[in-house]
Amino acid sequence: MAETVQAAARPMDTGRLWVLPPLLVLAGLFFYPLSLIASQALTGDAGPASFAHFAEVFRSQLFLGALWHTVEIAVAASAGCLVLGFAVALVIAFVPFPGAREVARAIDTFIALPTFLAALAFTFIYGSAGVVNGALIDLFHLETPPVDFLYSPWGVILAEVTVYTPFVLRPLLAAFSLIDIAQIEVASSLGARAPRIIREIILPAALPALLAGGSLCLLLTVNEFGIVLFIGAKGVITLPLLVYDKAIQEFDYTAACVIAIINVALSLSLYMLYRTTIARFGGRNAGVV
């Protein structure tokens, strides 16, 4: 009885109420719009809820082609980011040269730049009337531009590698800073060459950062829209671009919502992969990635 009286007299824990404002903001800005998109995808124009529209989209060759291009470009660009990021991080971290820290900071600034900037810059450099084609045409008296990869999937991949490599480089440099240089010096004094040192000392230490950076790049490149739209590669349609085409150009909002839901599901799966990778392999270094 005394315990009941004490429990009744205990003041209510009002601290838990602070969870309501962020939940309300999330509900208004994210979950409610997402529910409208899901409702449109399931019911179409006020019809009964079903997965008929999903089945129709999955039978579309245009959607299957967009899905293939999305995965193909994302995997290739992420692989390019890993290779380039690892090579650049190795040089910056282990090859002493003046200004290494400033170079790393300069590369870091790419994170703050809009993604279409790389596509615009590549147009000036590798476009049909760009610097490279202009110089080659003048030099060899050619009639057509010899460099024409920009308006193909390779142009999109190269632009995405340029934009997203810092997302691999940054955690790698943090991971490299935790490696005991004495290990490398001892291995080198015992006759180990650079490839063996990289394979047996540096790469195992960098593996969590590589996995986390690669997962993040995969997540970002799957949803990339600006670069694909700006370059306008022939025959290259990705899922975000297909959503734009269906909604803005064809006014087929049901198909656009279905593709958007599939794109969201794909993105959430990759995000779970990213978080799982950090939790499983990050260990004590998880904070730096």
Short mmCIF file of N, CA and C in Angstrom, two decimals, residues 134 144 161 249 288:
data_model
loop_
_atom_site.label_atom_id
_atom_site.label_comp_id
_atom_site.label_asym_id
_atom_site.label_seq_id
_atom_site.Cartn_x
_atom_site.Cartn_y
_atom_site.Cartn_z
N GLY A 134 39.16 20.36 -78.88
CA GLY A 134 39.61 21.50 -79.67
C GLY A 134 41.10 21.41 -80.00
N THR A 144 35.99 15.41 -86.92
CA THR A 144 35.06 15.15 -85.81
C THR A 144 35.83 15.06 -84.50
N VAL A 161 32.97 9.44 -59.88
CA VAL A 161 34.22 9.11 -59.18
C VAL A 161 34.90 10.39 -58.69
N GLN A 249 7.56 14.92 -67.31
CA GLN A 249 7.38 14.96 -68.76
C GLN A 249 6.16 14.19 -69.24
N VAL A 288 35.54 7.26 -36.55
CA VAL A 288 36.21 8.05 -37.57
C VAL A 288 35.61 7.84 -38.94
#
